[in-house]
Coordinates of C-alpha atoms and ligand atoms in Angstrom, one line a residue:
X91 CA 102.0 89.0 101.3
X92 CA 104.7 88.2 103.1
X93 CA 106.9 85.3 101.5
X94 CA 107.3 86.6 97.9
X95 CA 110.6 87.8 95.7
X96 CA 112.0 89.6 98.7
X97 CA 112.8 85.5 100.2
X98 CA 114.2 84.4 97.0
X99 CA 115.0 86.4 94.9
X100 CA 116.1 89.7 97.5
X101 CA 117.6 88.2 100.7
X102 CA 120.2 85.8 98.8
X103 CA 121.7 88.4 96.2
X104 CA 122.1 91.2 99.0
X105 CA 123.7 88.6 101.5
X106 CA 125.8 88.0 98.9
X107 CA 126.5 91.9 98.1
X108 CA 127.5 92.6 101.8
X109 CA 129.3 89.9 102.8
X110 CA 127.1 86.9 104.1
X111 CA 127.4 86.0 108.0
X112 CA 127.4 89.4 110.1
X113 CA 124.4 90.8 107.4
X114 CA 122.0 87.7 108.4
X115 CA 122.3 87.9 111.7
X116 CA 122.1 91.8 111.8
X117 CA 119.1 90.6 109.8
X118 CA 117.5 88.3 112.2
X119 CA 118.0 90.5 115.1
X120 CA 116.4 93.4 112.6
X121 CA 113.5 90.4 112.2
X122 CA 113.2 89.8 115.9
X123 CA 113.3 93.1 118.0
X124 CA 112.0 95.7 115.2
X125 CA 109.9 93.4 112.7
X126 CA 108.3 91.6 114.7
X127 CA 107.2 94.2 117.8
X128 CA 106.0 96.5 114.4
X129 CA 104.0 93.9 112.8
X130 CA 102.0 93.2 115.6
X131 CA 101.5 97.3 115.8
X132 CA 100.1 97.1 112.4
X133 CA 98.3 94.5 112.6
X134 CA 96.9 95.8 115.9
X135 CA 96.2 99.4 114.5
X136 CA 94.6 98.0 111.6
X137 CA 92.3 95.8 113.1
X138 CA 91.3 98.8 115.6
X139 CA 91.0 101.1 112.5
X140 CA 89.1 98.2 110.2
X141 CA 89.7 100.4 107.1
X142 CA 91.8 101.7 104.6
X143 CA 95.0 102.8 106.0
X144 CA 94.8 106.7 105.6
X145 CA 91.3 106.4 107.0
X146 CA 92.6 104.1 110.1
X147 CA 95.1 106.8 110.7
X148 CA 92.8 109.4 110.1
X149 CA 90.2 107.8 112.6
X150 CA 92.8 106.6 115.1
X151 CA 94.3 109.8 115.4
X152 CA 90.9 111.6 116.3
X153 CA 90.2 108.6 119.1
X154 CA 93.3 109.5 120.5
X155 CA 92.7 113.4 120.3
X156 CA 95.5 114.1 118.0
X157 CA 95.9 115.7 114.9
X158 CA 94.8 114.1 112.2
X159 CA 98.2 114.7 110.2
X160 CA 99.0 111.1 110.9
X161 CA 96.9 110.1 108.1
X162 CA 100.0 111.1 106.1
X163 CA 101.5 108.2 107.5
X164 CA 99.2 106.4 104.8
X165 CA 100.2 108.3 102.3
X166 CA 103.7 107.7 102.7
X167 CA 103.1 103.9 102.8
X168 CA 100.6 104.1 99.4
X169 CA 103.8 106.2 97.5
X170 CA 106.4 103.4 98.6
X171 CA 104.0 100.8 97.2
X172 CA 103.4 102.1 94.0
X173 CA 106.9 102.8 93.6
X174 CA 108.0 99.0 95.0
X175 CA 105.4 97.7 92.5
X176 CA 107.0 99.0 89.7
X177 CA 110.0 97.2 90.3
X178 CA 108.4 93.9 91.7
X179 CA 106.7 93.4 88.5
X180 CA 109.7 93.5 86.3
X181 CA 111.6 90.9 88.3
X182 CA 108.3 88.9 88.7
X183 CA 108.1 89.0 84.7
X184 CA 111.5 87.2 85.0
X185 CA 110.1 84.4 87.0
X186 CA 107.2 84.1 84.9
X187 CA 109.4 83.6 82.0
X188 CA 111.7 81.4 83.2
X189 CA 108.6 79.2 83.6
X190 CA 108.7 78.5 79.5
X191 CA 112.9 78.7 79.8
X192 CA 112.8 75.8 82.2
X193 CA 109.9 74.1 80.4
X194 CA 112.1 74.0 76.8
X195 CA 114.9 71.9 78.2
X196 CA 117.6 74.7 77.8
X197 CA 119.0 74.2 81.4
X198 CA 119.3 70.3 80.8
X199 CA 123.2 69.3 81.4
X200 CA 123.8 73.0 80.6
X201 CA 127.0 74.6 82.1
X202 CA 127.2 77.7 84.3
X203 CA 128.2 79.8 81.0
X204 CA 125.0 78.7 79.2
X205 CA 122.3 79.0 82.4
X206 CA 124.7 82.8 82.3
X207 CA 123.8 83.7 78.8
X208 CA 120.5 82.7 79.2
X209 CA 119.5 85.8 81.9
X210 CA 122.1 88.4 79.8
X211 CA 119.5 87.6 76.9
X212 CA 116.8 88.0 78.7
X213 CA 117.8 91.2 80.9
X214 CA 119.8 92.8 77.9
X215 CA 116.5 92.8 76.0
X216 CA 114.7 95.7 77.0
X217 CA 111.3 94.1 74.8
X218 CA 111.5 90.9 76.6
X219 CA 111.3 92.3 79.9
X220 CA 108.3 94.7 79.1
X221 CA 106.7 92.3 77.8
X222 CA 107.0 90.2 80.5
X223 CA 106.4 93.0 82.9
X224 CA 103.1 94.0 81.3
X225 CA 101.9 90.5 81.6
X226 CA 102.4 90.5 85.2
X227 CA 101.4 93.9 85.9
X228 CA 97.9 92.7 84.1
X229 CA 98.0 89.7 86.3
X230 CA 98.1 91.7 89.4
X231 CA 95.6 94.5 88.3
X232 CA 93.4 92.1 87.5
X233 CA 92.8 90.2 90.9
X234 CA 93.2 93.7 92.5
X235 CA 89.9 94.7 90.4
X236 CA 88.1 91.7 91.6
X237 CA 89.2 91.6 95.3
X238 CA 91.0 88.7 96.7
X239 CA 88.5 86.7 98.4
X240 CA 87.8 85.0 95.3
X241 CA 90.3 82.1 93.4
X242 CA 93.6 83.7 94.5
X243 CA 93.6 83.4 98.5
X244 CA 92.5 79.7 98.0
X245 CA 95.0 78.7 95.4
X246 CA 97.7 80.5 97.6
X247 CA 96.8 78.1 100.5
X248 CA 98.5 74.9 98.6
X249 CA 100.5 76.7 96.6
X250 CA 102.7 78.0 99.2
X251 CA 103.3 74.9 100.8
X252 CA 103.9 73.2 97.3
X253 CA 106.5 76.3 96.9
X254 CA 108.6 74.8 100.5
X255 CA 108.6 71.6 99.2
X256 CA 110.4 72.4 96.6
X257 CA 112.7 74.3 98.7
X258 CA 113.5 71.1 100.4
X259 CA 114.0 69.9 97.2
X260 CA 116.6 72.1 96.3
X261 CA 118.3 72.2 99.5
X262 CA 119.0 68.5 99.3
X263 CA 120.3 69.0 95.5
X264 CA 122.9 71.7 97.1
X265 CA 123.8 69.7 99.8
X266 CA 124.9 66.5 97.7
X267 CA 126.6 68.4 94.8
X268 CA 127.5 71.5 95.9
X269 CA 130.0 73.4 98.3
X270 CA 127.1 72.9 101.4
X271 CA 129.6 73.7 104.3
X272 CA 131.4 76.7 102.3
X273 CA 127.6 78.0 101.9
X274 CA 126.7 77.0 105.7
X275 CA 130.0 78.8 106.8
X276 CA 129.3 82.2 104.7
X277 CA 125.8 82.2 105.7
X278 CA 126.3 81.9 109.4
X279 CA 129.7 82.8 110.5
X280 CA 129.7 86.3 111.0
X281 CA 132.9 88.5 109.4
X282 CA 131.9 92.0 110.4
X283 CA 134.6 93.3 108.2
X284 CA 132.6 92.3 105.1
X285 CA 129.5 94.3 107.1
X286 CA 131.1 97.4 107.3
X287 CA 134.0 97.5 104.7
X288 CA 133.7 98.9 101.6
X289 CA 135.7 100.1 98.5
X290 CA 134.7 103.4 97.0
X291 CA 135.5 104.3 93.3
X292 CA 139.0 104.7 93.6
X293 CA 139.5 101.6 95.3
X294 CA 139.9 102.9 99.1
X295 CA 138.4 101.0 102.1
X296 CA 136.0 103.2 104.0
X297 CA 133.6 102.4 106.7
X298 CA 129.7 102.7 107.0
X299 CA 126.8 101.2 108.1
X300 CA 125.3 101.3 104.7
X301 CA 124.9 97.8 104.8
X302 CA 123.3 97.7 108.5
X303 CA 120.8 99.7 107.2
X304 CA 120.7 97.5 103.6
X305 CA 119.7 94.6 106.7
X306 CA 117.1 96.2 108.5
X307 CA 115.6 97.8 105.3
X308 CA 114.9 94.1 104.5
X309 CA 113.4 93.2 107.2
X310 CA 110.8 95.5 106.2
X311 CA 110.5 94.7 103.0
X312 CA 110.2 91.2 103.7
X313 CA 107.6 91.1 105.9
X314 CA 105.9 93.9 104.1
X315 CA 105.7 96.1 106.9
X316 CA 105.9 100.0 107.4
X317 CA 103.7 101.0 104.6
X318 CA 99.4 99.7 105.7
X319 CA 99.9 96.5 103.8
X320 CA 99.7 94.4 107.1
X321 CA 97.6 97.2 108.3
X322 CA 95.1 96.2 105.3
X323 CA 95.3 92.3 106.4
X324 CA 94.9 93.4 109.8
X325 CA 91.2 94.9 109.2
X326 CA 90.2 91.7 107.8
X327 CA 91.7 89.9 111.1
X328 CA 88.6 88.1 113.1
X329 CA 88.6 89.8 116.7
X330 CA 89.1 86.6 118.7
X331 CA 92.7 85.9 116.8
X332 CA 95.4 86.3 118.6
X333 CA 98.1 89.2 116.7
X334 CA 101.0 87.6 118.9
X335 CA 100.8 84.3 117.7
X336 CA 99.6 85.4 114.2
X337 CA 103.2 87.4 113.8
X338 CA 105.1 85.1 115.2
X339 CA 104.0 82.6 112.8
X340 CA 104.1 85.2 109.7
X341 CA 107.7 85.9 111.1
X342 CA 108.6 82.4 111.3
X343 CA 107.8 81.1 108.0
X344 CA 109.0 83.7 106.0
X345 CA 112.4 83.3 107.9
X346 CA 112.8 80.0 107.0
X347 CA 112.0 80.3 103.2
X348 CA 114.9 83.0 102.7
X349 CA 117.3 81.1 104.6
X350 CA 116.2 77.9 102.9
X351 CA 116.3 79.9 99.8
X352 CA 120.2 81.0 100.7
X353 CA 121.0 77.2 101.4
X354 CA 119.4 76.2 98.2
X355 CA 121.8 79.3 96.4
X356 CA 125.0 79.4 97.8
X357 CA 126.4 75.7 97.6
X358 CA 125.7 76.3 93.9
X359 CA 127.3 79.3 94.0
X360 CA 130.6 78.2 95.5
X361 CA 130.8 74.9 93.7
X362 CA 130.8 76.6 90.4
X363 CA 133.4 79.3 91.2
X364 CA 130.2 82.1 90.7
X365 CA 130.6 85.8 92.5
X366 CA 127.9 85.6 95.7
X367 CA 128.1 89.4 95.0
X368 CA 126.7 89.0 91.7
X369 CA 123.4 90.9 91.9
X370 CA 119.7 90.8 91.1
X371 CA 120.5 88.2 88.8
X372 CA 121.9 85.2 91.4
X373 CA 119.1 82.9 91.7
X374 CA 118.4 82.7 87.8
X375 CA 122.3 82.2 87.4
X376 CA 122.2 79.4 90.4
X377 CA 119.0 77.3 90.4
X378 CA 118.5 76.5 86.7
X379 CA 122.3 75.1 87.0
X380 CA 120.7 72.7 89.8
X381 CA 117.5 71.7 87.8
X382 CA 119.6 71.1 84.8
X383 CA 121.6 68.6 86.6
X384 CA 118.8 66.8 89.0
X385 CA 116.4 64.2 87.9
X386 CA 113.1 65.1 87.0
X387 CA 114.7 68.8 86.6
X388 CA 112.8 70.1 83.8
X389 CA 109.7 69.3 85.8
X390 CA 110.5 70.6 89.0
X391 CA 112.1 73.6 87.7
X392 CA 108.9 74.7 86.1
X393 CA 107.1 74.0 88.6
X394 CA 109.5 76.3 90.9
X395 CA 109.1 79.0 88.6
X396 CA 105.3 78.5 88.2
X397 CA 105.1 78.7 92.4
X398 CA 108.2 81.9 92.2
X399 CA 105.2 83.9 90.4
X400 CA 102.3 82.8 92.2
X401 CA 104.3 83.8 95.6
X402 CA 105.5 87.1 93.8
X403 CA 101.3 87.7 92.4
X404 CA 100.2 86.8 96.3
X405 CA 102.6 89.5 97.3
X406 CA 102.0 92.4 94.6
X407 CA 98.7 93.0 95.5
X408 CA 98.9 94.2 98.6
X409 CA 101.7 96.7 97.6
X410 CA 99.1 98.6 95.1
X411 CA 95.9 97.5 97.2
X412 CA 95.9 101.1 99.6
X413 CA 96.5 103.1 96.6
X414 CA 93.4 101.4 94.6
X415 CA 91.3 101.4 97.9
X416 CA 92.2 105.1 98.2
X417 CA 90.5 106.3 94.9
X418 CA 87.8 104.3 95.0
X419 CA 87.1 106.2 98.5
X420 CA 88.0 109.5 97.4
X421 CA 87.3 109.8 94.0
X422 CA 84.8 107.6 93.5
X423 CA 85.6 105.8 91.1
X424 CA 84.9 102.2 90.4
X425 CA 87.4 99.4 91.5
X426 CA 87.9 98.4 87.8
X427 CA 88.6 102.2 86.9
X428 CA 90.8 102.5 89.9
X429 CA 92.8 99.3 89.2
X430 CA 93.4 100.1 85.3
X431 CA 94.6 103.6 86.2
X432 CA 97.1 102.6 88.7
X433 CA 98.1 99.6 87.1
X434 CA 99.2 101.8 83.8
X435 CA 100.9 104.3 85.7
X436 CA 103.0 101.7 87.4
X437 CA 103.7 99.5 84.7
X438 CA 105.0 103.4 83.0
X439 CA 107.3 104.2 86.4
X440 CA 108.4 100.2 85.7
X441 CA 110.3 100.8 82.7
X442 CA 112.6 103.0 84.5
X443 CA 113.5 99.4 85.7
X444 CA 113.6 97.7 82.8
X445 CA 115.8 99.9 81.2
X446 CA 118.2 99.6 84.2
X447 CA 119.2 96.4 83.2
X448 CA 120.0 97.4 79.2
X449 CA 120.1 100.6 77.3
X450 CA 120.4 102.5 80.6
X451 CA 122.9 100.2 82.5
X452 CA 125.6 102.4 83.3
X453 CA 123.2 105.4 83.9
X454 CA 124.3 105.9 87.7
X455 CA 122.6 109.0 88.7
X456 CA 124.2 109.5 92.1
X457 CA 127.7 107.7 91.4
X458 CA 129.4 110.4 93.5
X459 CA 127.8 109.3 96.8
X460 CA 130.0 106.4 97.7
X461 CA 127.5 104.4 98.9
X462 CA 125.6 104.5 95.7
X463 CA 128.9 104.6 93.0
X464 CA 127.2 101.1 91.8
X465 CA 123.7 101.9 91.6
X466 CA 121.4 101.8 88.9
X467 CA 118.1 103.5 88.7
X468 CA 116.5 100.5 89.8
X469 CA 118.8 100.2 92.2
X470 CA 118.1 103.3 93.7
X471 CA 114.9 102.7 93.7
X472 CA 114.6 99.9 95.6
X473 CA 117.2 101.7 98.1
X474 CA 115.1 104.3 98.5
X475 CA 111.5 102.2 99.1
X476 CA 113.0 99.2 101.0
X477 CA 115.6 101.1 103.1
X478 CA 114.1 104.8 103.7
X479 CA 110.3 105.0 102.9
X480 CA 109.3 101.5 104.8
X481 CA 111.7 102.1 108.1
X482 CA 110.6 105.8 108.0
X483 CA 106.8 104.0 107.8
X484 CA 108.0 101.4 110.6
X485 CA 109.3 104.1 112.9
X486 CA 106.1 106.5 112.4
X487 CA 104.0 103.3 113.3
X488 CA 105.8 102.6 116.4
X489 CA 105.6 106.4 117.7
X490 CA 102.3 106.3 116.7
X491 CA 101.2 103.1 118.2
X492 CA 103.0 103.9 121.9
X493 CA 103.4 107.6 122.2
X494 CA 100.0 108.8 120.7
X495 CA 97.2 105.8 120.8
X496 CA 96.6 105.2 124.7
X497 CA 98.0 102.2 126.4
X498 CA 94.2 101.1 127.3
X499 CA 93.3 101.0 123.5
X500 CA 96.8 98.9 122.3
X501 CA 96.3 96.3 125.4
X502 CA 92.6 95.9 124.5
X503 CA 93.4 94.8 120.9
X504 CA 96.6 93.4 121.2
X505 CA 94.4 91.3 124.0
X506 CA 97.2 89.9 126.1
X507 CA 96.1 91.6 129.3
X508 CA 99.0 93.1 131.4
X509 CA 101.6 90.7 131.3
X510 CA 105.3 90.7 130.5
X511 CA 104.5 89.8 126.9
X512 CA 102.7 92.9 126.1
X513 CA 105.4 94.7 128.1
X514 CA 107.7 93.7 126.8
X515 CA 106.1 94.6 122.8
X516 CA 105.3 98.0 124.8
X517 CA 109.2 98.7 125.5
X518 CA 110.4 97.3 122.4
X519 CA 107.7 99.5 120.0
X520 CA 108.2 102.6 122.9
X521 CA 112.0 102.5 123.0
X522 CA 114.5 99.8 120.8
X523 CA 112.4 100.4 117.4
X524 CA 112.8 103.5 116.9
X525 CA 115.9 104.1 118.5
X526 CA 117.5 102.1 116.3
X527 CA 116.2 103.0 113.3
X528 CA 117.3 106.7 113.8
X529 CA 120.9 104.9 115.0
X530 CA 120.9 103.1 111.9
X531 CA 119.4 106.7 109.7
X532 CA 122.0 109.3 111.3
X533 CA 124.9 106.8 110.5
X534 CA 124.4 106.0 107.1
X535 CA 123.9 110.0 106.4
X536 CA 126.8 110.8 107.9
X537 CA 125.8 112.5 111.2
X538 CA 126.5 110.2 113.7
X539 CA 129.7 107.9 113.7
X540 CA 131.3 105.6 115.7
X541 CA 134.8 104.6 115.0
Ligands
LIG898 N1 107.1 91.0 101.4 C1 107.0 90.8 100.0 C2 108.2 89.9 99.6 O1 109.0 89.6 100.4 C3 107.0 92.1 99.2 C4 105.9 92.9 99.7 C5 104.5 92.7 99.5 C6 106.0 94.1 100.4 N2 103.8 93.7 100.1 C7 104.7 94.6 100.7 C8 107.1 94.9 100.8 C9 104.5 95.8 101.4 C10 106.9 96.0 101.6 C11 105.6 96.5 101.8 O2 108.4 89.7 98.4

């Protein structure tokens, strides 16, 4: 669930947006303090719940002799889902079709300008992409209907790794012919003035934490927490596995692949004179350019794009999987029924995205908010799942999981006894989490400022 789009495809084009340096490493703090400390809470509740996650809160909330208004807490986390899923598939459908682009040959020796036209033909071409879309949305619904036990969860298991390899792959490519050290030196020196600068419309600085909040929105999204996704995965957990070591490994590995990812993207990006603040569109401007120049390219780069969707199908279903699991419980209908409706009304919110990129490109619905004078419907969208409705989840799980489940419950799942490690989680969950994500909230709308 967790290494997916949001490593590839996400963490390189918004480094790039806001400014490299001083956005990772407000990232990996983001990872370290708040994603971490929450996963293990998810985890941990759903492994104490063992069920769906309105019904974990639901139940949770009763053992703890609280109101059982918590379980809206699910329902939050099965609306941001849906609504992530609708976008995820369109950018999956990319990936799945750069799969045949790769395959023809077109990226052989091509330049920049032709790997360029390539994605405007694709993304200008509103058929295309819902074509494309459909395919993986029936892709997703369809392993959804039949539970993942089955072919998926084994095929992920050398997939994955097949997916890093690669990665090496690339990385090496970028390091040899592209600008390595300008990449190195965006990526990890941090300019905070490329954090918190802006230009609005008319072209005057301003200053906000927008792009903080862009950073810790991610770290969400990337380790698909604050929404019962990891609370799903943590109800399948066996009871004698540790939830320490199980995050820390989860956390680690998908940290690698997006910074791998943004060492495989941005020598490219600089050799070639591209804009890092390019968009949704970098790593299909930037990695065919490398397979079309590498040996063996038009075999690696399929297979890149073959193991792109794979990662992005692993990761889809547990955005829609709490929404299926909660009809089938409360309106009884069968898990075919159940996926086929959901799957058609996401695939309908979808083409709000997919026209985002054509016939509805300069549609900007809230251009007079300076934050959002760029944004597109998609791009509000994902703003509002990645950056409000999962740290809202995140911070709800943390209250919950300190201030309302008892401390004898939390130590007797987390299972590491009284020490300073589960102190430590206790104080991070209790106090740092959501501190700073109501810091992070207030500032971006405006109520609290620091100059
Ligand atoms: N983490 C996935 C990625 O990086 C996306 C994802 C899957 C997700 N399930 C989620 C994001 C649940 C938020 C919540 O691509």
């Amino acid at each position: 669930s967790a290494v997916g789009l949001g490593n590839i495809w996400k963490f390189p084009y918004i480094t790039g947006e806001n400014g490299g340096g001083a956005f990772v490493l407000v990232y990996l703090a983001c990872i370290l303090v708040i994603g971490v400390p929450i996963m293990m809470a998810e985890i941990m509740l759903g492994r104490r719940g063992r069920q769906s996650p309105i019904n974990t809160m639901r139940d949770l909330s009763i053992e703890a002799g609280h109101s059982t208004h918590w379980q809206y807490l699910g329902w939050l986390g099965v609306i941001a889902g849906f609504l992530i899923l609708s976008y995820y598939s369109v950018i999956a459908g990319w990936a799945l079709s750069y799969i045949f682009r790769a395959a023809s040959g077109v990226f052989t020796d091509a330049s920049v300008e032709v790997v360029k036209t390539e994605f405007v033909s694709l993304v200008g071409d509103p058929e295309k992409l819902v074509a494309w879309h459909s395919l993986f949305m029936v892709l997703t619904m369809f392993v959804v209907a039949r539970g993942v036990q089955g072919g998926l969860e084994k095929a992920v298991k050398f997939l994955m790794p097949s997916l890093f390899i690669i990665l090496i792959l690339l990385v090496g490519y970028s390091m040899q012919n592209g600008e390595f050290n300008m990449a190195v030196k965006f990526l990890f020196t941090p300019d905070f003035e490329a954090l918190f600068y802006k230009t609005d419309a008319q072209g005057n600085e301003y200053m906000s934490w927008n792009a903080v909040l862009i950073a810790m929105g991610h770290a969400f999204f990337t380790l698909s927490l604050g929404m019962g996704a990891i609370m799903v995965y943590g109800s399948y957990l066996p009871a004698d596995t540790s939830i320490a070591k199980t995050t820390f490994m989860i956390a680690a590995a998908d940290t690698i692949v997006a910074l791998m990812a943004g060492l495989a993207i941005f020598p490219i990006v600089f050799a070639n004179n591209l804009e890092p603040g390019s968009g949704p569109g970098l790593i299909f401007n930037t990695l065919p350019f490398a397979f079309g120049h590498m040996d063996g390219g038009i075999i690696f780069g399929t297979l890149f794009f073959v193991l792109l969707s794979f990662a992005a199908w692993s990761s889809s279903i547990s955005l829609i999987e709490p929404a299926v699991a909660w009809l089938v419980e409360n309106l009884s209908l069968s898990r075919i029924k159940a996926s086929v409706l959901m799957g058609i009304a996401c695939w309908a919110v979808g083409l709000l995205t997919v026209f985002s990129f054509n016939i509805w490109s300069d549609v900007k619905p809230l251009a007079d908010i300076k934050i959002f004078k760029d944004a597109t419907i998609f791009d509000l969208l994902d703003y509002l799942t990645a950056n409000i409705m999962l740290p809202l989840g995140g911070l709800l799980i943390a209250i919950f999981s300190v201030w309302i489940m008892s401390r004898e419950a939390s130590m007797e799942e987390l299972d590491m006894g009284d020490r300073p490690g589960y102190k430590l989680w206790r104080f991070l969950v209790r106090y740092i989490t959501p501190i700073a994500v109501l810091i992070v909230f207030l500032n971006v709308l405006g109520i609290l400022t620091f100059k």
